[in-house]
C-alpha positions as YAML, in Angstrom:
chain: A
units: angstrom
residues:
- id: 1
  name: MET
  ca: [0.00, -0.01, 0.00]
- id: 2
  name: ASN
  ca: [1.47, 3.34, -1.08]
- id: 3
  name: ARG
  ca: [-0.08, 5.63, 1.51]
- id: 4
  name: ALA
  ca: [1.49, 8.86, 0.27]
- id: 5
  name: GLU
  ca: [0.42, 8.36, -3.36]
- id: 6
  name: LEU
  ca: [-3.01, 7.14, -2.30]
- id: 7
  name: ALA
  ca: [-3.53, 10.24, -0.18]
- id: 8
  name: ALA
  ca: [-2.46, 12.55, -3.02]
- id: 9
  name: PHE
  ca: [-4.66, 10.77, -5.53]
- id: 10
  name: LEU
  ca: [-7.73, 10.92, -3.32]
- id: 11
  name: ARG
  ca: [-7.16, 14.59, -2.54]
- id: 12
  name: THR
  ca: [-6.71, 15.65, -6.16]
- id: 13
  name: ARG
  ca: [-9.74, 13.64, -7.35]
- id: 14
  name: ARG
  ca: [-11.88, 15.15, -4.54]
- id: 15
  name: GLU
  ca: [-10.78, 18.67, -5.36]
- id: 16
  name: ALA
  ca: [-11.51, 18.14, -9.06]
- id: 17
  name: LEU
  ca: [-15.21, 17.52, -8.37]
- id: 18
  name: THR
  ca: [-17.91, 20.08, -7.70]
- id: 19
  name: PRO
  ca: [-21.00, 19.43, -5.60]
- id: 20
  name: ALA
  ca: [-23.12, 19.53, -8.78]
- id: 21
  name: ASP
  ca: [-20.96, 16.72, -10.25]
- id: 22
  name: VAL
  ca: [-22.30, 14.35, -7.56]
- id: 23
  name: GLY
  ca: [-25.83, 15.70, -7.25]
- id: 24
  name: LEU
  ca: [-25.27, 17.97, -4.23]
- id: 25
  name: SER
  ca: [-26.17, 21.59, -3.73]
- id: 26
  name: GLY
  ca: [-23.11, 23.84, -3.56]
- id: 27
  name: GLY
  ca: [-24.52, 26.28, -0.98]
- id: 28
  name: PRO
  ca: [-23.59, 29.96, -0.70]
- id: 29
  name: ARG
  ca: [-20.58, 29.75, 1.62]
- id: 30
  name: ARG
  ca: [-18.08, 27.41, -0.01]
- id: 31
  name: ARG
  ca: [-14.60, 28.95, 0.22]
- id: 32
  name: ALA
  ca: [-12.81, 26.39, -1.92]
- id: 33
  name: ALA
  ca: [-13.53, 24.43, -5.07]
- id: 34
  name: GLY
  ca: [-14.10, 20.75, -4.89]
- id: 35
  name: LEU
  ca: [-15.94, 18.49, -2.51]
- id: 36
  name: ARG
  ca: [-15.45, 18.60, 1.22]
- id: 37
  name: ARG
  ca: [-14.02, 15.57, 2.97]
- id: 38
  name: GLU
  ca: [-17.24, 15.06, 4.93]
- id: 39
  name: GLU
  ca: [-19.21, 15.02, 1.63]
- id: 40
  name: VAL
  ca: [-16.96, 12.28, 0.19]
- id: 41
  name: ALA
  ca: [-17.27, 10.32, 3.43]
- id: 42
  name: GLN
  ca: [-21.08, 10.62, 3.48]
- id: 43
  name: LEU
  ca: [-21.50, 9.61, -0.17]
- id: 44
  name: THR
  ca: [-19.13, 6.65, 0.30]
- id: 45
  name: GLY
  ca: [-20.63, 5.38, 3.54]
- id: 46
  name: MET
  ca: [-17.57, 5.80, 5.75]
- id: 47
  name: SER
  ca: [-16.77, 8.00, 8.75]
- id: 48
  name: VAL
  ca: [-15.21, 11.41, 8.18]
- id: 49
  name: ASP
  ca: [-12.35, 10.41, 10.47]
- id: 50
  name: TYR
  ca: [-11.59, 7.31, 8.37]
- id: 51
  name: TYR
  ca: [-11.54, 9.25, 5.13]
- id: 52
  name: THR
  ca: [-9.48, 12.09, 6.66]
- id: 53
  name: ARG
  ca: [-6.85, 9.61, 7.75]
- id: 54
  name: LEU
  ca: [-6.63, 8.20, 4.24]
- id: 55
  name: GLU
  ca: [-5.92, 11.67, 2.87]
- id: 56
  name: GLN
  ca: [-3.33, 12.22, 5.60]
- id: 57
  name: SER
  ca: [-1.36, 9.06, 4.69]
- id: 58
  name: ARG
  ca: [-2.11, 7.41, 8.03]
- id: 59
  name: GLY
  ca: [-5.21, 5.34, 7.44]
- id: 60
  name: PRO
  ca: [-5.55, 1.55, 7.43]
- id: 61
  name: GLN
  ca: [-5.66, -0.40, 4.18]
- id: 62
  name: PRO
  ca: [-9.15, 0.08, 2.64]
- id: 63
  name: SER
  ca: [-11.04, -3.06, 1.66]
- id: 64
  name: PRO
  ca: [-11.93, -3.73, -1.99]
- id: 65
  name: GLN
  ca: [-15.57, -2.94, -1.09]
- id: 66
  name: MET
  ca: [-14.55, 0.44, 0.32]
- id: 67
  name: LEU
  ca: [-12.40, 1.20, -2.73]
- id: 68
  name: THR
  ca: [-15.29, 0.34, -5.00]
- id: 69
  name: ALA
  ca: [-17.50, 2.82, -3.11]
- id: 70
  name: LEU
  ca: [-14.76, 5.49, -3.23]
- id: 71
  name: ALA
  ca: [-14.33, 5.01, -6.98]
- id: 72
  name: ARG
  ca: [-18.05, 5.53, -7.45]
- id: 73
  name: THR
  ca: [-18.16, 8.63, -5.25]
- id: 74
  name: LEU
  ca: [-15.17, 10.20, -6.99]
- id: 75
  name: ARG
  ca: [-16.58, 9.35, -10.44]
- id: 76
  name: LEU
  ca: [-13.41, 7.52, -11.46]
- id: 77
  name: SER
  ca: [-12.93, 6.01, -14.90]
- id: 78
  name: ASP
  ca: [-12.04, 2.32, -15.21]
- id: 79
  name: ASP
  ca: [-8.35, 3.20, -15.51]
- id: 80
  name: GLU
  ca: [-8.50, 5.50, -12.46]
- id: 81
  name: ARG
  ca: [-10.38, 2.85, -10.51]
- id: 82
  name: ASP
  ca: [-7.68, 0.27, -11.29]
- id: 83
  name: TYR
  ca: [-4.99, 2.76, -10.24]
- id: 84
  name: LEU
  ca: [-6.76, 3.38, -6.94]
- id: 85
  name: PHE
  ca: [-6.89, -0.34, -6.21]
- id: 86
  name: ARG
  ca: [-3.17, -0.79, -6.90]
- id: 87
  name: LEU
  ca: [-2.19, 2.21, -4.74]
- id: 88
  name: ALA
  ca: [-4.16, 0.63, -1.88]
- id: 89
  name: GLY
  ca: [-2.30, -2.68, -2.29]
- id: 90
  name: HIS
  ca: [-5.02, -4.66, -4.05]
- id: 91
  name: ALA
  ca: [-5.16, -6.23, -7.49]
- id: 92
  name: ALA
  ca: [-7.32, -4.30, -9.93]
- id: 93
  name: PRO
  ca: [-10.74, -5.93, -10.46]
- id: 94
  name: GLU
  ca: [-11.19, -7.97, -13.61]
- id: 95
  name: ARG
  ca: [-13.02, -6.07, -16.30]
- id: 96
  name: THR
  ca: [-15.73, -8.63, -16.93]
- id: 97
  name: GLY
  ca: [-18.46, -6.07, -17.58]
- id: 98
  name: ILE
  ca: [-20.47, -7.04, -14.49]
- id: 99
  name: GLY
  ca: [-18.68, -5.39, -11.62]
- id: 100
  name: GLU
  ca: [-19.71, -2.90, -8.98]
- id: 101
  name: HIS
  ca: [-18.07, 0.03, -10.72]
- id: 102
  name: VAL
  ca: [-20.73, 2.26, -12.27]
- id: 103
  name: ALA
  ca: [-19.87, 4.02, -15.51]
- id: 104
  name: PRO
  ca: [-19.15, 7.70, -14.63]
- id: 105
  name: GLY
  ca: [-21.20, 8.93, -17.61]
- id: 106
  name: LEU
  ca: [-24.30, 7.15, -16.38]
- id: 107
  name: LEU
  ca: [-23.72, 8.43, -12.86]
- id: 108
  name: ARG
  ca: [-23.53, 12.01, -14.10]
- id: 109
  name: VAL
  ca: [-26.93, 11.63, -15.75]
- id: 110
  name: LEU
  ca: [-28.41, 9.89, -12.72]
- id: 111
  name: ASP
  ca: [-27.17, 12.65, -10.42]
- id: 112
  name: ARG
  ca: [-29.38, 15.12, -12.27]
- id: 113
  name: LEU
  ca: [-32.54, 13.03, -12.05]
- id: 114
  name: ASP
  ca: [-34.15, 13.78, -8.73]
- id: 115
  name: ASP
  ca: [-37.79, 14.18, -9.86]
- id: 116
  name: THR
  ca: [-38.27, 10.83, -11.60]
- id: 117
  name: PRO
  ca: [-37.31, 7.21, -10.83]
- id: 118
  name: ALA
  ca: [-33.96, 6.15, -12.31]
- id: 119
  name: MET
  ca: [-31.42, 3.36, -11.72]
- id: 120
  name: VAL
  ca: [-28.35, 1.72, -13.22]
- id: 121
  name: LEU
  ca: [-28.39, -2.05, -13.82]
- id: 122
  name: SER
  ca: [-25.64, -4.49, -14.79]
- id: 123
  name: ARG
  ca: [-25.86, -7.05, -17.59]
- id: 124
  name: LEU
  ca: [-27.30, -9.49, -15.02]
- id: 125
  name: GLY
  ca: [-30.02, -7.15, -13.77]
- id: 126
  name: GLU
  ca: [-28.15, -6.18, -10.59]
- id: 127
  name: THR
  ca: [-29.15, -2.75, -9.27]
- id: 128
  name: LEU
  ca: [-25.82, -0.94, -8.97]
- id: 129
  name: VAL
  ca: [-27.27, 2.41, -7.92]
- id: 130
  name: ALA
  ca: [-30.77, 3.88, -7.75]
- id: 131
  name: ASN
  ca: [-32.16, 7.29, -6.81]
- id: 132
  name: ARG
  ca: [-34.63, 7.74, -3.97]
- id: 133
  name: LEU
  ca: [-37.73, 7.57, -6.19]
- id: 134
  name: ALA
  ca: [-36.64, 4.31, -7.77]
- id: 135
  name: GLN
  ca: [-36.00, 2.87, -4.32]
- id: 136
  name: ALA
  ca: [-39.46, 4.04, -3.26]
- id: 137
  name: ILE
  ca: [-40.99, 1.90, -6.03]
- id: 138
  name: PHE
  ca: [-38.70, -1.12, -6.16]
- id: 139
  name: GLY
  ca: [-37.09, -1.17, -2.72]
- id: 140
  name: ASP
  ca: [-33.35, -1.02, -2.10]
- id: 141
  name: HIS
  ca: [-31.58, -4.17, -3.32]
- id: 142
  name: THR
  ca: [-28.04, -2.77, -3.57]
- id: 143
  name: ALA
  ca: [-26.99, -4.62, -0.41]
- id: 144
  name: ARG
  ca: [-28.06, -8.06, -1.67]
- id: 145
  name: THR
  ca: [-25.35, -10.64, -2.20]
- id: 146
  name: GLY
  ca: [-24.73, -13.62, -4.47]
- id: 147
  name: LEU
  ca: [-27.27, -14.59, -7.14]
- id: 148
  name: ALA
  ca: [-30.01, -12.81, -5.21]
- id: 149
  name: ARG
  ca: [-28.48, -9.48, -6.26]
- id: 150
  name: SER
  ca: [-30.00, -10.00, -9.68]
- id: 151
  name: ASP
  ca: [-33.64, -9.12, -10.30]
- id: 152
  name: ILE
  ca: [-33.62, -11.90, -12.92]
- id: 153
  name: TYR
  ca: [-32.76, -14.52, -10.29]
- id: 154
  name: ARG
  ca: [-35.23, -13.09, -7.76]
- id: 155
  name: TRP
  ca: [-38.02, -13.03, -10.32]
- id: 156
  name: PHE
  ca: [-37.87, -16.80, -10.75]
- id: 157
  name: THR
  ca: [-37.08, -17.75, -7.12]
- id: 158
  name: GLU
  ca: [-38.96, -15.25, -4.92]
- id: 159
  name: PRO
  ca: [-42.75, -15.01, -5.42]
- id: 160
  name: GLY
  ca: [-42.89, -11.53, -3.92]
- id: 161
  name: ALA
  ca: [-40.64, -10.23, -6.71]
- id: 162
  name: ARG
  ca: [-43.59, -10.24, -9.11]
- id: 163
  name: LEU
  ca: [-45.89, -8.01, -7.08]
- id: 164
  name: ILE
  ca: [-44.52, -4.90, -8.76]
- id: 165
  name: TYR
  ca: [-46.20, -5.92, -12.06]
- id: 166
  name: PRO
  ca: [-49.92, -6.52, -12.75]
- id: 167
  name: PRO
  ca: [-50.74, -10.23, -13.21]
- id: 168
  name: GLY
  ca: [-51.40, -9.75, -16.93]
- id: 169
  name: ASP
  ca: [-47.91, -8.37, -17.56]
- id: 170
  name: ARG
  ca: [-45.90, -11.01, -15.71]
- id: 171
  name: ASP
  ca: [-45.54, -13.51, -18.54]
- id: 172
  name: ARG
  ca: [-44.17, -10.80, -20.82]
- id: 173
  name: GLN
  ca: [-41.73, -9.73, -18.12]
- id: 174
  name: SER
  ca: [-40.56, -13.32, -17.63]
- id: 175
  name: ARG
  ca: [-39.74, -13.60, -21.35]
- id: 176
  name: ALA
  ca: [-37.98, -10.23, -21.37]
- id: 177
  name: LEU
  ca: [-35.77, -11.13, -18.39]
- id: 178
  name: VAL
  ca: [-34.78, -14.51, -19.91]
- id: 179
  name: ALA
  ca: [-34.01, -12.86, -23.25]
- id: 180
  name: ASN
  ca: [-31.80, -10.30, -21.48]
- id: 181
  name: LEU
  ca: [-29.97, -13.09, -19.62]
- id: 182
  name: ARG
  ca: [-29.48, -14.99, -22.87]
- id: 183
  name: ALA
  ca: [-27.84, -11.88, -24.38]
- id: 184
  name: ALA
  ca: [-25.51, -11.57, -21.35]
- id: 185
  name: TYR
  ca: [-24.74, -15.31, -21.54]
- id: 186
  name: GLY
  ca: [-23.75, -14.93, -25.16]
- id: 187
  name: VAL
  ca: [-21.24, -12.18, -24.29]
- id: 188
  name: LEU
  ca: [-19.83, -13.60, -21.06]
- id: 189
  name: GLY
  ca: [-19.91, -17.35, -21.76]
- id: 190
  name: GLU
  ca: [-20.76, -20.48, -19.80]
- id: 191
  name: ASN
  ca: [-17.90, -20.11, -17.28]
- id: 192
  name: SER
  ca: [-19.08, -16.75, -15.97]
- id: 193
  name: PRO
  ca: [-21.56, -15.36, -13.46]
- id: 194
  name: ALA
  ca: [-24.15, -15.44, -16.27]
- id: 195
  name: GLY
  ca: [-23.48, -19.15, -16.83]
- id: 196
  name: ARG
  ca: [-23.71, -19.90, -13.15]
- id: 197
  name: MET
  ca: [-27.03, -18.11, -12.92]
- id: 198
  name: VAL
  ca: [-28.43, -20.03, -15.85]
- id: 199
  name: ALA
  ca: [-27.37, -23.34, -14.28]
- id: 200
  name: ALA
  ca: [-28.94, -22.40, -10.96]
- id: 201
  name: LEU
  ca: [-32.21, -21.19, -12.49]
- id: 202
  name: ASN
  ca: [-32.60, -24.25, -14.70]
- id: 203
  name: VAL
  ca: [-32.67, -26.28, -11.49]
- id: 204
  name: ALA
  ca: [-34.73, -23.89, -9.42]
- id: 205
  name: SER
  ca: [-37.49, -22.92, -11.86]
- id: 206
  name: GLU
  ca: [-39.39, -25.00, -14.42]
- id: 207
  name: GLU
  ca: [-40.76, -21.79, -15.90]
- id: 208
  name: PHE
  ca: [-37.23, -20.46, -16.46]
- id: 209
  name: ALA
  ca: [-36.07, -23.76, -17.95]
- id: 210
  name: GLY
  ca: [-38.92, -23.69, -20.47]
- id: 211
  name: LEU
  ca: [-38.26, -20.11, -21.47]
- id: 212
  name: TRP
  ca: [-34.49, -20.69, -21.70]
- id: 213
  name: ALA
  ca: [-35.11, -23.54, -24.13]
- id: 214
  name: ARG
  ca: [-36.78, -21.08, -26.52]
- id: 215
  name: HIS
  ca: [-33.44, -19.37, -27.22]
- id: 216
  name: GLU
  ca: [-34.89, -15.85, -27.36]
- id: 217
  name: VAL
  ca: [-32.16, -13.19, -27.28]
- id: 218
  name: ALA
  ca: [-32.73, -9.45, -26.75]
- id: 219
  name: ARG
  ca: [-31.74, -6.51, -24.58]
- id: 220
  name: ARG
  ca: [-35.44, -5.85, -24.06]
- id: 221
  name: PHE
  ca: [-37.05, -3.11, -22.00]
- id: 222
  name: GLU
  ca: [-40.70, -2.29, -22.59]
- id: 223
  name: ASP
  ca: [-41.36, 1.29, -23.75]
- id: 224
  name: HIS
  ca: [-44.48, 1.55, -21.62]
- id: 225
  name: LYS
  ca: [-45.27, -0.38, -18.47]
- id: 226
  name: THR
  ca: [-47.54, -0.39, -15.45]
- id: 227
  name: LEU
  ca: [-45.94, -0.75, -12.01]
- id: 228
  name: VAL
  ca: [-47.91, -1.47, -8.85]
- id: 229
  name: HIS
  ca: [-46.95, 0.40, -5.69]
- id: 230
  name: PRO
  ca: [-48.41, -1.05, -2.45]
- id: 231
  name: GLU
  ca: [-49.64, 2.33, -1.27]
- id: 232
  name: LEU
  ca: [-50.29, 4.32, -4.46]
- id: 233
  name: GLY
  ca: [-51.57, 1.53, -6.69]
- id: 234
  name: PRO
  ca: [-50.86, 1.25, -10.45]
- id: 235
  name: ILE
  ca: [-48.46, 3.79, -11.96]
- id: 236
  name: GLU
  ca: [-48.22, 3.95, -15.78]
- id: 237
  name: VAL
  ca: [-44.76, 5.03, -16.89]
- id: 238
  name: ASP
  ca: [-42.71, 5.35, -20.03]
- id: 239
  name: CYS
  ca: [-39.30, 3.65, -19.94]
- id: 240
  name: GLN
  ca: [-36.21, 5.22, -21.49]
- id: 241
  name: VAL
  ca: [-32.86, 3.40, -21.49]
- id: 242
  name: LEU
  ca: [-29.26, 4.56, -21.99]
- id: 243
  name: PHE
  ca: [-26.53, 1.93, -22.45]
- id: 244
  name: THR
  ca: [-22.80, 2.25, -21.99]
- id: 245
  name: GLN
  ca: [-20.81, 1.78, -25.21]
- id: 246
  name: ASP
  ca: [-20.13, -1.86, -24.41]
- id: 247
  name: GLU
  ca: [-23.72, -2.39, -23.20]
- id: 248
  name: SER
  ca: [-22.45, -3.76, -19.88]
- id: 249
  name: GLN
  ca: [-24.62, -1.30, -17.93]
- id: 250
  name: VAL
  ca: [-27.88, 0.45, -18.57]
- id: 251
  name: LEU
  ca: [-29.49, 3.52, -17.07]
- id: 252
  name: ILE
  ca: [-33.28, 3.13, -16.85]
- id: 253
  name: VAL
  ca: [-35.40, 6.26, -16.48]
- id: 254
  name: LEU
  ca: [-39.12, 6.08, -15.78]
- id: 255
  name: THR
  ca: [-41.25, 9.09, -16.70]
- id: 256
  name: ALA
  ca: [-44.89, 10.09, -16.90]
- id: 257
  name: PRO
  ca: [-46.64, 12.84, -18.95]
- id: 258
  name: PRO
  ca: [-46.81, 16.19, -17.15]
- id: 259
  name: ARG
  ca: [-49.94, 16.77, -15.04]
- id: 260
  name: SER
  ca: [-51.04, 13.15, -15.48]
- id: 261
  name: GLU
  ca: [-52.27, 10.92, -12.68]
- id: 262
  name: ALA
  ca: [-49.05, 8.93, -12.91]
- id: 263
  name: ALA
  ca: [-46.93, 12.10, -12.62]
- id: 264
  name: GLU
  ca: [-48.80, 13.00, -9.43]
- id: 265
  name: LYS
  ca: [-48.16, 9.52, -8.05]
- id: 266
  name: ILE
  ca: [-44.44, 9.83, -8.82]
- id: 267
  name: ARG
  ca: [-44.45, 13.13, -6.94]
- id: 268
  name: LEU
  ca: [-46.11, 11.39, -4.01]
- id: 269
  name: LEU
  ca: [-43.39, 8.75, -4.01]
- id: 270
  name: GLY
  ca: [-41.08, 11.35, -2.56]
- id: 271
  name: VAL
  ca: [-43.48, 11.69, 0.35]
- id: 272
  name: VAL
  ca: [-44.33, 8.01, 0.82]
- id: 273
  name: GLY
  ca: [-40.71, 6.94, 0.35]
- id: 274
  name: ALA
  ca: [-39.59, 3.38, 0.81]
- id: 275
  name: GLN
  ca: [-40.92, 3.06, 4.37]
- id: 276
  name: ARG
  ca: [-44.30, 1.39, 3.97]
- id: 277
  name: PHE
  ca: [-43.93, -1.58, 1.67]
- id: 278
  name: THR
  ca: [-46.38, -4.35, 2.49]
- id: 279
  name: GLY
  ca: [-45.39, -7.99, 2.00]
- id: 280
  name: ALA
  ca: [-42.21, -8.84, 0.12]
- id: 281
  name: SER
  ca: [-40.17, -6.04, -1.41]
- id: 282
  name: PRO
  ca: [-40.82, -5.39, -5.10]
- id: 283
  name: GLU
  ca: [-37.99, -5.78, -7.53]
- id: 284
  name: ALA
  ca: [-36.23, -3.86, -10.25]
- id: 285
  name: PRO
  ca: [-37.60, -3.87, -13.84]
...
């Protein structure tokens, strides 16, 4: 671990960002450019003291999980993320296209979406980051581990995962999820997390096995869908998607026409929040 170089790198990356770059309000009394240490710590999920010690070359070795969170907060590119890991004494993560590191370009767009639900998903349907309105609809699944991190896996193994869609739309959603997984499988191969998920789901779900045998392949997201919130009821939304260049991640944005009933329900999501889900938590689209 190169503490001096790590400290300098963190400090320069922090000072290169503005509050607006990470979705924060700058406020009228900022005396210096860049983010404050306490803002980096809060966004990363660490104590201010811990982060301060890192910048002062006297902190303990950060874990890979902490470095991943720091890379996201500081909006690092893949190369910068790898450099951060090596400075901290860890091997750089493999670039398999399904890691925790969120593409900075997608994060910059997400940071500016505070009035409509939006989230970033991996190839395997893992929610990498979601804004507060998306969490109010789908719940917060970013802390899930293993195969259960994927909304595809949960859809076929957890009955409560389907409550977010009306009964009449669930068959279509099943086909879309399997087609998305087939596309990921084609890119990543049998000896990959995609392959392991396919093997597990073929055993766990007869429905999945039947759909997998159809060999449908598509990165499919419905343009218009109805989602069911436990408190607000059905919400009709339009779905826009933005892929990274290699299509390893996708930003999903849900919108409703201005002054519509659905737009009012989305506004109310900010009031209802994610506090009053009944039954099992709904899942990501």
